Short mmCIF file of C-alpha atoms in Angstrom, two decimals:
data_model
loop_
_atom_site.label_atom_id
_atom_site.label_comp_id
_atom_site.label_asym_id
_atom_site.label_seq_id
_atom_site.Cartn_x
_atom_site.Cartn_y
_atom_site.Cartn_z
CA MET M 1 169.78 69.23 180.04
CA SER M 2 166.28 69.53 182.26
CA GLU M 3 164.74 72.59 182.59
CA GLU M 4 165.77 72.73 186.27
CA GLN M 5 169.51 72.76 185.19
CA ALA M 6 169.04 75.00 182.49
CA VAL M 7 167.47 77.64 185.15
CA GLN M 8 170.08 80.35 186.23
CA PRO M 9 170.30 80.86 189.99
CA THR M 10 169.01 83.96 191.37
CA TYR M 11 172.12 84.61 192.80
CA PRO M 12 175.14 83.65 191.08
CA ARG M 13 178.41 83.18 193.14
CA ARG M 14 179.70 86.59 192.58
CA ALA M 15 176.56 88.31 193.61
CA LYS M 16 176.61 85.97 196.75
CA ILE M 17 179.90 87.11 197.83
CA GLY M 18 178.78 90.71 197.00
CA LEU M 19 175.66 90.52 199.21
CA ILE M 20 178.11 89.53 202.21
CA LEU M 21 181.14 91.64 201.46
CA GLY M 22 179.49 94.89 200.73
CA PRO M 23 177.55 95.15 204.23
CA SER M 24 180.87 93.87 206.18
CA LEU M 25 182.94 96.32 204.20
CA PHE M 26 180.07 98.81 205.35
CA LEU M 27 180.11 97.95 208.92
CA LEU M 28 184.31 97.84 209.08
CA ALA M 29 184.62 101.27 207.77
CA TYR M 30 181.82 102.91 209.77
CA PHE M 31 182.69 101.21 213.21
CA LEU M 32 186.58 101.00 212.58
CA ILE M 33 187.03 104.69 211.87
CA PRO M 34 187.18 106.53 215.28
CA SER M 35 184.31 109.57 215.01
CA SER M 36 187.31 111.43 216.55
CA GLN M 37 188.99 111.33 212.89
CA LEU M 38 185.80 111.24 210.95
CA ASP M 39 182.52 112.40 211.93
CA HIS M 40 179.44 110.70 211.51
CA ALA M 41 178.24 112.31 208.33
CA PRO M 42 181.53 111.87 206.32
CA ARG M 43 182.05 108.31 207.76
CA PHE M 44 178.60 106.93 206.74
CA VAL M 45 179.28 108.40 203.11
CA LEU M 46 182.38 106.50 202.99
CA ALA M 47 180.97 103.32 204.25
CA ILE M 48 177.95 103.55 201.97
CA THR M 49 180.04 104.12 199.15
CA LEU M 50 182.28 100.84 199.82
CA LEU M 51 178.86 98.98 199.87
CA ILE M 52 177.70 100.52 196.59
CA ALA M 53 180.86 99.73 194.99
CA THR M 54 180.95 96.21 196.15
CA PHE M 55 177.30 95.69 194.71
CA TRP M 56 178.39 97.41 191.56
CA VAL M 57 181.26 95.41 190.95
CA THR M 58 179.68 92.14 191.87
CA GLU M 59 176.53 92.85 190.14
CA ALA M 60 174.91 91.51 193.66
CA ILE M 61 171.49 93.40 192.49
CA PRO M 62 171.24 95.05 189.11
CA MET M 63 173.68 97.83 189.11
CA ALA M 64 170.81 100.61 188.38
CA VAL M 65 168.67 99.30 191.44
CA THR M 66 172.10 99.72 193.48
CA SER M 67 172.35 103.37 192.07
CA LEU M 68 169.15 104.35 193.62
CA ILE M 69 170.43 103.22 197.33
CA PRO M 70 171.97 106.78 197.87
CA LEU M 71 168.60 108.28 197.47
CA VAL M 72 167.14 106.12 200.72
CA VAL M 73 169.85 105.91 202.63
CA ILE M 74 172.07 108.85 202.90
CA PRO M 75 169.09 111.42 203.93
CA LEU M 76 167.55 108.89 206.29
CA VAL M 77 170.65 109.25 208.47
CA GLY M 78 171.44 112.79 208.18
CA ALA M 79 174.31 112.66 206.11
CA THR M 80 173.13 114.88 203.21
CA ASP M 81 169.48 116.15 203.06
CA ILE M 82 167.14 114.61 200.22
CA ASP M 83 167.18 117.79 197.95
CA THR M 84 170.94 117.65 197.15
CA ILE M 85 170.69 113.73 196.37
CA ALA M 86 167.61 113.72 194.77
CA ALA M 87 168.75 116.68 192.32
CA SER M 88 171.80 114.39 191.07
CA TYR M 89 169.36 112.07 189.36
CA SER M 90 167.96 114.95 187.35
CA SER M 91 170.83 116.65 186.60
CA PRO M 92 171.46 118.81 183.34
CA THR M 93 174.13 116.43 182.21
CA ILE M 94 171.79 113.25 182.50
CA PHE M 95 169.47 115.24 180.27
CA MET M 96 172.05 116.12 177.72
CA TYR M 97 172.89 112.07 177.60
CA GLY M 98 169.38 110.95 177.53
CA GLY M 99 168.73 113.50 174.52
CA GLY M 100 171.54 111.98 173.07
CA PHE M 101 170.22 108.57 173.34
CA VAL M 102 166.88 109.78 171.64
CA ILE M 103 168.68 111.04 168.79
CA ALA M 104 170.62 107.95 168.16
CA ILE M 105 167.46 105.98 168.51
CA ALA M 106 165.97 108.16 165.53
CA LEU M 107 169.31 107.23 163.59
CA GLN M 108 168.65 103.55 163.99
CA LYS M 109 164.89 103.88 163.27
CA TRP M 110 165.57 105.50 159.80
CA ASN M 111 168.67 103.64 159.15
CA LEU M 112 170.72 106.83 158.44
CA HIS M 113 173.50 105.51 160.37
CA ARG M 114 174.05 102.91 157.85
CA ARG M 115 174.12 105.35 154.87
CA ILE M 116 176.69 107.55 156.72
CA ALA M 117 178.74 104.42 157.49
CA LEU M 118 178.56 103.32 153.78
CA ASN M 119 179.10 106.44 152.09
CA ILE M 120 182.35 106.80 154.23
CA ILE M 121 183.86 103.67 153.22
CA ASP M 122 182.84 103.92 149.87
CA MET M 123 184.58 107.29 149.44
CA ILE M 124 187.87 106.22 150.96
CA GLY M 125 188.02 103.22 148.70
CA THR M 126 187.44 99.20 148.74
CA GLN M 127 190.95 97.93 148.99
CA SER M 128 191.18 95.88 152.21
CA GLN M 129 193.31 98.70 154.10
CA ARG M 130 191.30 101.60 152.85
CA ILE M 131 188.15 99.39 153.94
CA VAL M 132 189.54 99.23 157.48
CA LEU M 133 190.22 103.10 157.31
CA GLY M 134 186.60 103.42 156.32
CA ILE M 135 185.31 101.52 159.29
CA ILE M 136 187.89 103.58 161.65
CA ILE M 137 186.68 106.85 160.35
CA SER M 138 182.77 105.90 159.94
CA THR M 139 182.73 104.25 163.41
CA ALA M 140 184.54 107.08 165.23
CA PHE M 141 182.61 109.32 163.69
CA LEU M 142 179.17 108.14 164.68
CA SER M 143 180.50 107.45 168.33
CA LEU M 144 181.09 111.30 168.81
CA PHE M 145 177.31 111.71 169.26
CA VAL M 146 176.10 108.16 169.83
CA SER M 147 177.17 106.01 172.90
CA ASN M 148 179.84 103.91 171.84
CA ALA M 149 177.76 100.59 172.49
CA ALA M 150 175.11 101.76 170.04
CA THR M 151 177.62 102.48 167.62
CA ALA M 152 179.51 99.15 167.80
CA LEU M 153 175.99 97.49 167.30
CA MET M 154 175.25 99.51 164.33
CA MET M 155 178.43 99.02 162.60
CA LEU M 156 178.87 95.27 163.36
CA PRO M 157 176.55 93.93 160.60
CA VAL M 158 178.67 96.16 158.13
CA ALA M 159 181.57 94.69 159.47
CA LEU M 160 180.33 90.94 159.16
CA ALA M 161 179.10 91.33 155.58
CA LEU M 162 182.17 92.99 154.59
CA ILE M 163 184.10 89.65 155.87
CA SER M 164 181.64 87.43 153.99
CA GLU M 165 182.04 89.37 150.81
CA VAL M 166 185.70 89.02 150.91
CA LYS M 167 185.44 85.38 151.67
CA GLU M 168 182.87 84.34 149.13
CA LYS M 169 184.50 86.01 146.20
CA GLU M 170 187.81 84.89 147.54
CA ILE M 171 189.32 88.47 147.17
CA LEU M 172 191.45 87.41 150.20
CA THR M 173 192.32 83.95 151.36
CA GLY M 174 194.56 82.16 154.19
CA LYS M 175 196.50 84.13 156.61
CA SER M 176 195.47 87.56 154.82
CA LEU M 177 191.80 86.87 155.12
CA THR M 178 192.10 86.18 158.83
CA HIS M 179 193.89 89.28 159.30
CA PHE M 180 191.77 91.09 157.36
CA SER M 181 188.77 89.80 159.36
CA LYS M 182 190.33 90.29 162.75
CA SER M 183 191.39 94.03 161.93
CA ILE M 184 187.76 94.91 160.69
CA LEU M 185 186.34 93.71 163.80
CA LEU M 186 188.56 95.16 166.19
CA SER M 187 188.43 98.73 164.36
CA VAL M 188 184.61 98.49 165.06
CA ALA M 189 185.47 97.90 168.74
CA TYR M 190 188.16 100.14 169.16
CA ALA M 191 187.23 102.93 166.85
CA ALA M 192 183.67 103.05 168.70
CA THR M 193 185.69 103.29 172.16
CA ILE M 194 188.04 106.15 170.87
CA GLY M 195 185.43 108.09 169.05
CA GLY M 196 183.65 108.17 172.30
CA LEU M 197 186.41 109.69 174.26
CA ALA M 198 186.09 113.38 172.10
CA THR M 199 182.65 114.26 173.25
CA LEU M 200 180.23 114.76 176.29
CA VAL M 201 177.60 112.89 174.95
CA ALA M 202 179.19 110.06 173.95
CA ALA M 203 180.62 108.31 177.27
CA VAL M 204 179.43 108.47 180.65
CA PRO M 205 182.66 109.36 182.17
CA ASN M 206 183.06 112.31 180.10
CA ALA M 207 179.59 113.42 180.95
CA LEU M 208 180.15 113.08 184.67
CA PHE M 209 183.31 114.76 184.45
CA ALA M 210 181.23 117.74 183.04
CA GLU M 211 178.50 117.25 185.88
CA ILE M 212 180.99 117.00 188.68
CA ALA M 213 182.88 120.06 187.59
CA ARG M 214 179.59 121.93 187.60
CA THR M 215 178.08 121.03 191.03
CA GLN M 216 181.77 120.43 193.08
CA LEU M 217 183.98 122.83 191.65
CA ASP M 218 181.38 125.62 190.20
CA ARG M 219 182.98 125.14 186.38
CA THR M 220 181.18 124.79 183.32
CA VAL M 221 182.79 122.57 180.85
CA ALA M 222 180.98 123.41 177.56
CA PHE M 223 180.57 120.86 174.74
CA TYR M 224 183.04 122.60 172.29
CA GLU M 225 185.85 122.87 175.17
CA TRP M 226 186.12 119.29 175.75
CA LEU M 227 185.93 118.58 171.72
CA LEU M 228 188.69 121.15 171.55
CA PHE M 229 190.83 119.41 174.33
CA ALA M 230 189.71 115.77 173.94
CA GLY M 231 189.33 115.68 170.02
CA PRO M 232 193.02 115.48 169.10
CA VAL M 233 193.32 112.89 171.59
CA ALA M 234 190.99 110.65 169.94
CA LEU M 235 192.62 111.68 166.46
CA ILE M 236 195.94 110.47 167.59
CA MET M 237 194.84 107.36 168.90
CA LEU M 238 192.87 106.95 165.59
CA VAL M 239 195.96 107.25 163.51
CA PHE M 240 197.67 104.74 165.77
CA LEU M 241 195.15 102.27 165.69
CA TYR M 242 195.03 102.26 161.83
CA PHE M 243 198.67 102.33 161.40
CA TYR M 244 198.96 99.53 164.26
CA LEU M 245 196.12 97.15 162.76
CA THR M 246 197.30 97.31 159.04
CA LYS M 247 200.87 97.54 159.03
CA MET M 248 202.14 95.79 162.27
CA LYS M 249 199.53 93.07 164.15
CA PHE M 250 197.45 92.04 160.98
CA LYS M 251 199.19 93.18 157.75
CA VAL M 252 197.46 92.03 154.65
CA ASP M 253 199.28 90.88 151.38
CA SER M 254 197.22 92.59 148.86
CA THR M 255 199.40 92.18 145.79
CA ASN M 256 197.00 89.83 144.17
CA GLN M 257 194.06 91.59 144.92
CA ASP M 258 192.50 92.18 141.44
CA GLN M 259 188.72 91.83 142.30
CA THR M 260 186.65 94.96 143.62
CA ILE M 261 184.31 94.70 147.04
CA ASP M 262 181.15 95.62 145.61
CA PHE M 263 179.13 94.95 148.76
CA ILE M 264 179.11 98.75 149.62
CA LYS M 265 177.84 99.91 146.33
CA LYS M 266 175.07 97.55 146.14
CA ASP M 267 174.06 98.06 149.58
CA LYS M 268 174.09 101.81 148.81
CA LYS M 269 172.07 101.26 145.66
CA ASN M 270 169.66 98.92 147.80
CA LEU M 271 169.20 101.86 150.47
CA GLY M 272 168.18 104.22 147.41
CA LYS M 273 167.91 107.89 147.94
CA MET M 274 167.42 109.47 151.24
CA SER M 275 163.75 109.56 152.26
CA ARG M 276 162.14 112.44 153.58
CA ASP M 277 162.30 110.89 157.16
CA GLU M 278 166.24 110.40 156.80
CA ILE M 279 166.42 113.94 155.53
CA TRP M 280 164.51 115.17 158.58
CA VAL M 281 166.60 113.11 161.13
CA ALA M 282 169.76 114.37 159.53
CA ILE M 283 168.65 117.99 159.77
CA VAL M 284 167.64 117.54 163.46
CA PHE M 285 171.02 116.15 164.17
CA GLY M 286 172.98 118.52 162.44
CA ILE M 287 171.16 121.39 164.07
CA THR M 288 171.87 119.63 167.54
CA VAL M 289 175.61 119.20 166.66
CA PHE M 290 176.19 122.36 165.50
CA LEU M 291 174.33 124.24 168.52
CA TRP M 292 176.47 121.88 170.82
CA VAL M 293 179.95 123.24 169.26
CA PHE M 294 178.96 126.71 168.25
CA LYS M 295 176.34 128.31 170.13
CA THR M 296 179.05 130.77 171.84
CA LEU M 297 179.54 132.21 168.18
CA VAL M 298 175.99 132.29 167.27
CA PHE M 299 174.10 133.55 170.27
CA PRO M 300 175.24 136.78 172.40
CA ASP M 301 177.22 135.75 175.59
CA HIS M 302 174.21 136.26 177.93
CA ILE M 303 171.75 133.73 175.94
CA ALA M 304 174.54 130.89 175.24
CA ASP M 305 175.72 130.76 178.77
CA ASN M 306 171.89 130.08 179.71
CA MET M 307 171.67 127.30 177.18
CA HIS M 308 172.95 124.16 178.41
CA ASP M 309 174.17 121.58 176.36
CA GLY M 310 171.57 119.42 178.12
CA ALA M 311 168.73 121.70 176.91
CA ILE M 312 170.02 121.38 173.23
CA SER M 313 170.28 117.72 173.30
CA VAL M 314 166.61 117.70 174.75
CA PHE M 315 165.37 120.44 172.08
CA GLY M 316 166.79 117.86 169.47
CA ALA M 317 165.11 114.86 170.97
CA ILE M 318 161.57 116.58 171.31
CA SER M 319 161.72 117.99 167.80
CA LEU M 320 161.54 114.34 166.38
CA PHE M 321 158.17 114.02 168.09
CA PHE M 322 156.55 116.78 166.19
CA ILE M 323 157.64 116.33 162.53
CA PRO M 324 155.32 113.82 160.60
CA SER M 325 156.89 110.86 158.85
CA THR M 326 156.03 109.37 156.00
CA LYS M 327 154.29 106.28 157.70
CA LYS M 328 150.70 107.38 158.00
CA GLY M 329 149.47 108.86 161.15
CA GLU M 330 153.21 108.56 162.60
CA ARG M 331 155.74 111.04 163.31
CA LEU M 332 159.54 110.43 163.20
CA LEU M 333 159.94 109.03 166.87
CA GLU M 334 156.86 107.78 168.60
CA TRP M 335 156.77 107.21 172.43
CA ARG M 336 157.00 103.59 171.97
CA ASP M 337 160.11 103.71 170.18
CA LEU M 338 161.86 104.93 173.58
CA LYS M 339 161.48 101.16 174.53
CA GLU M 340 165.23 101.15 173.48
CA LEU M 341 166.02 103.90 175.59
CA PRO M 342 168.74 102.69 178.11
CA TRP M 343 167.17 103.96 181.32
CA ASN M 344 169.44 101.67 183.43
CA VAL M 345 172.58 103.88 182.44
CA LEU M 346 170.79 107.12 183.40
CA ILE M 347 169.85 105.70 186.47
CA LEU M 348 173.64 104.41 187.11
CA PHE M 349 174.68 107.88 186.18
CA GLY M 350 172.25 109.37 188.76
CA GLY M 351 173.75 107.36 191.36
CA GLY M 352 177.29 108.36 190.85
CA LEU M 353 176.42 112.00 190.81
CA ALA M 354 174.74 111.39 194.20
CA LEU M 355 177.63 109.83 195.48
CA ALA M 356 179.92 112.80 194.32
CA SER M 357 177.62 115.31 195.87
CA SER M 358 177.48 113.47 199.33
CA PHE M 359 181.36 113.61 199.02
CA GLY M 360 181.31 117.42 199.02
CA ALA M 361 178.02 118.12 201.12
CA SER M 362 179.03 115.55 203.72
CA GLY M 363 182.87 116.93 204.27
CA LEU M 364 184.26 113.64 202.88
CA ASN M 365 186.29 115.42 200.12
CA ASP M 366 187.97 117.52 202.81
CA TRP M 367 189.05 114.19 204.71
CA ILE M 368 190.25 112.69 201.83
CA GLY M 369 192.38 115.58 200.96
CA ASP M 370 194.01 115.58 204.24
CA THR M 371 194.70 111.78 203.88
CA LEU M 372 196.31 112.05 200.61
CA GLN M 373 198.58 114.86 201.37
CA LEU M 374 201.41 112.13 201.08
CA LEU M 375 201.40 112.22 197.33
CA GLU M 376 202.88 115.93 197.77
CA ALA M 377 206.03 114.12 197.55
CA PHE M 378 205.70 113.54 193.75
CA THR M 379 205.67 115.84 191.00
CA PRO M 380 202.05 116.63 189.15
CA PHE M 381 203.48 114.61 185.97
CA ILE M 382 203.81 111.65 188.39
CA ILE M 383 200.63 112.00 190.04
CA ILE M 384 198.83 112.30 186.77
CA LEU M 385 200.57 109.33 185.05
CA LEU M 386 199.93 107.04 188.25
CA LEU M 387 196.12 108.12 188.04
CA VAL M 388 195.91 107.13 184.31
CA VAL M 389 197.73 103.74 184.85
CA ILE M 390 195.48 102.93 187.84
CA VAL M 391 192.04 103.87 186.49
CA LEU M 392 192.96 102.27 183.12
CA SER M 393 193.98 99.00 184.55
CA ILE M 394 190.72 99.01 186.91
CA THR M 395 188.63 99.52 183.87
CA GLU M 396 189.85 96.49 181.92
CA ILE M 397 187.91 94.18 184.59
CA LEU M 398 185.04 96.62 185.90
CA SER M 399 182.51 98.58 184.33
CA ASN M 400 183.74 102.09 182.96
CA THR M 401 180.81 103.76 184.28
CA ALA M 402 181.19 102.35 187.92
CA VAL M 403 184.81 103.15 187.77
CA ALA M 404 184.28 106.63 186.89
CA ASN M 405 181.52 107.11 189.47
CA LEU M 406 183.94 106.11 191.99
CA VAL M 407 187.11 107.88 191.18
CA LEU M 408 186.03 111.25 189.72
CA PRO M 409 184.64 112.35 193.26
CA LEU M 410 187.84 111.26 194.72
CA CYS M 411 189.91 113.37 192.36
CA VAL M 412 188.32 116.20 194.10
CA GLY M 413 190.04 115.45 197.26
CA LEU M 414 193.13 114.03 195.54
CA GLY M 415 193.53 117.50 194.08
CA ILE M 416 193.09 119.44 197.12
CA ALA M 417 195.62 117.12 198.95
CA VAL M 418 198.49 117.92 196.35
CA GLY M 419 197.96 121.36 195.38
CA LEU M 420 196.86 120.55 191.78
CA ASP M 421 193.64 121.73 189.99
CA PRO M 422 191.01 118.86 190.53
CA LEU M 423 189.86 119.29 186.92
CA ILE M 424 193.14 117.95 185.48
CA LEU M 425 193.06 114.70 187.56
CA MET M 426 189.26 114.48 186.93
CA ALA M 427 189.86 114.69 183.29
CA ALA M 428 192.65 112.17 183.34
CA ALA M 429 190.43 109.68 185.20
CA ALA M 430 187.67 110.18 182.61
CA LEU M 431 189.57 109.63 179.49
CA SER M 432 191.20 106.74 181.18
CA ALA M 433 187.79 105.18 182.33
CA GLY M 434 186.97 105.24 178.72
CA SER M 435 189.87 103.68 177.51
CA CYS M 436 189.93 100.04 177.69
CA TYR M 437 190.90 97.69 174.94
CA MET M 438 192.30 94.27 176.21
CA LEU M 439 189.05 92.21 177.23
CA PRO M 440 185.77 91.10 175.75
CA VAL M 441 184.33 92.22 179.19
CA ALA M 442 186.20 95.68 179.34
CA THR M 443 183.64 97.71 176.97
CA PRO M 444 180.28 97.04 175.23
CA PRO M 445 181.97 97.50 171.92
CA ASN M 446 184.34 94.64 172.83
CA THR M 447 181.80 92.43 173.73
CA ALA M 448 179.78 92.96 170.68
CA VAL M 449 182.50 92.31 168.18
CA PHE M 450 183.59 89.21 170.28
CA SER M 451 180.25 87.82 170.05
CA ALA M 452 180.93 87.59 166.20
CA GLY M 453 182.99 84.16 166.90
CA VAL M 454 186.21 85.54 164.76
CA LEU M 455 188.36 86.85 167.42
CA ASP M 456 189.70 84.80 170.41
CA VAL M 457 190.79 86.41 173.62
CA ALA M 458 194.20 86.34 172.79
CA ASP M 459 193.48 88.73 169.51
CA MET M 460 191.89 91.19 171.86
CA ALA M 461 194.40 90.91 174.57
CA LYS M 462 197.67 91.18 172.39
CA ALA M 463 196.41 93.96 170.34
CA GLY M 464 194.79 95.91 173.11
CA VAL M 465 197.92 95.95 175.54
CA TRP M 466 199.59 98.29 173.07
CA LEU M 467 196.72 100.45 172.67
CA ASN M 468 196.65 100.63 176.47
CA ILE M 469 200.31 101.48 176.41
CA PHE M 470 199.72 104.26 173.69
CA SER M 471 196.68 105.74 175.73
CA VAL M 472 198.75 106.00 178.93
CA ILE M 473 201.49 107.98 177.12
CA VAL M 474 198.98 110.15 175.07
CA ILE M 475 196.38 110.78 177.77
CA THR M 476 199.31 111.69 180.20
CA LEU M 477 200.80 114.21 178.03
CA ALA M 478 197.50 115.62 176.92
CA VAL M 479 196.23 116.42 180.13
CA TYR M 480 199.55 117.82 181.42
CA PHE M 481 200.55 119.89 178.41
CA TRP M 482 197.63 120.65 176.33
CA MET M 483 194.68 120.70 178.95
CA PRO M 484 196.05 123.72 180.76
CA ILE M 485 196.07 125.65 177.51
CA VAL M 486 192.43 124.69 176.16
CA PHE M 487 190.96 125.24 180.06
CA GLY M 488 193.06 128.05 180.63
CA LEU M 489 194.21 126.51 183.95
#
């Protein structure tokens, strides 16, 4: 293949379609909707949202760059003022997410994530089914506080090493080995996704939910509140995942399994005792999580109310730059370590919040509410169910961040239209946007494990469809019955 043939085009076919389709939808929406029905400001916000959504879906230009469009064009035409738009890119929730990313970088730098995972697996046991359980628990635990993509990348080498150990020692052979290998990899992908549902700092849709609730509904959603609500959802999903993979989909015949898997113990031994650096990272990590969860119990109300989860997250991140490490002349984190920080995700997050603030400030939410009043004919339960099914289906083929950015602001107007608390619909959309299991492109964890070359698309699709169906049931019931109790709605 020549060098010219190997070079990728500047604009692939999908991007070219987006470059044409996006502006076309913008023009159609702005000029075909009569001004008597929708004023200039909300009409422009609706039109630019269609353009941005098209660019996100087709990746006509990088998604983070697309996310900066609202900062330029919306204030320019007077749809919303610059202060409202610019504030979205520096919201407290973005700092919460960014601080969590920094702490995750420290966990990886000092190998603490691997020690946590190996200890959990070793504690649970090294029989094939117990290994799967250990992978699920350790992956889900890490993804409570680290992005699901980073968690999957952390755990993938552990999973591959386990598969290699079992294969080389012929602990399992034939169909049992194949089933074990696939269940291990799917456990990493799915547990990383499910664990991220439980906290505000692990998945963008959850954090977006909290920020839109704060800015659009004037309601503060604390870390512990979301954990109390979504934690049981994640736990039920993880239990189902374990039994589905080990007892139904990829059952392993371990009757002749008379050898132990010593890879875990060897790796633990190679890690040695916890270094001083690991201990300090663990202390900072522990204090940060403790404050996220228990700040209302530790501090008086007037202090706890002013202690945003974003400030706690940044406090943990800053602390890592103060503590000296065992490397001469260095601290636990140096600025150069932040080259691993996913700035694009933070900008993408800001773009979604900018659109959400524009929906409210321009009056577009009111128009959406009036337009969707036909849904009043349905019961709240059916509305929640339909929303979960639609969002979960869309997220299988589109970025969950992009879907959350588009759907969550719409939920405010939908709630107004049907007389249902928007917080309920937003929670349903956030959890659904974070639950996608069928395709390798659906989530970064799916993509990561698929790259190992062990799984077929059919394996992931067949296993994922049942998780999707179960997710629809669990999320709908949790949002309808459990959320009003936790949030006092």
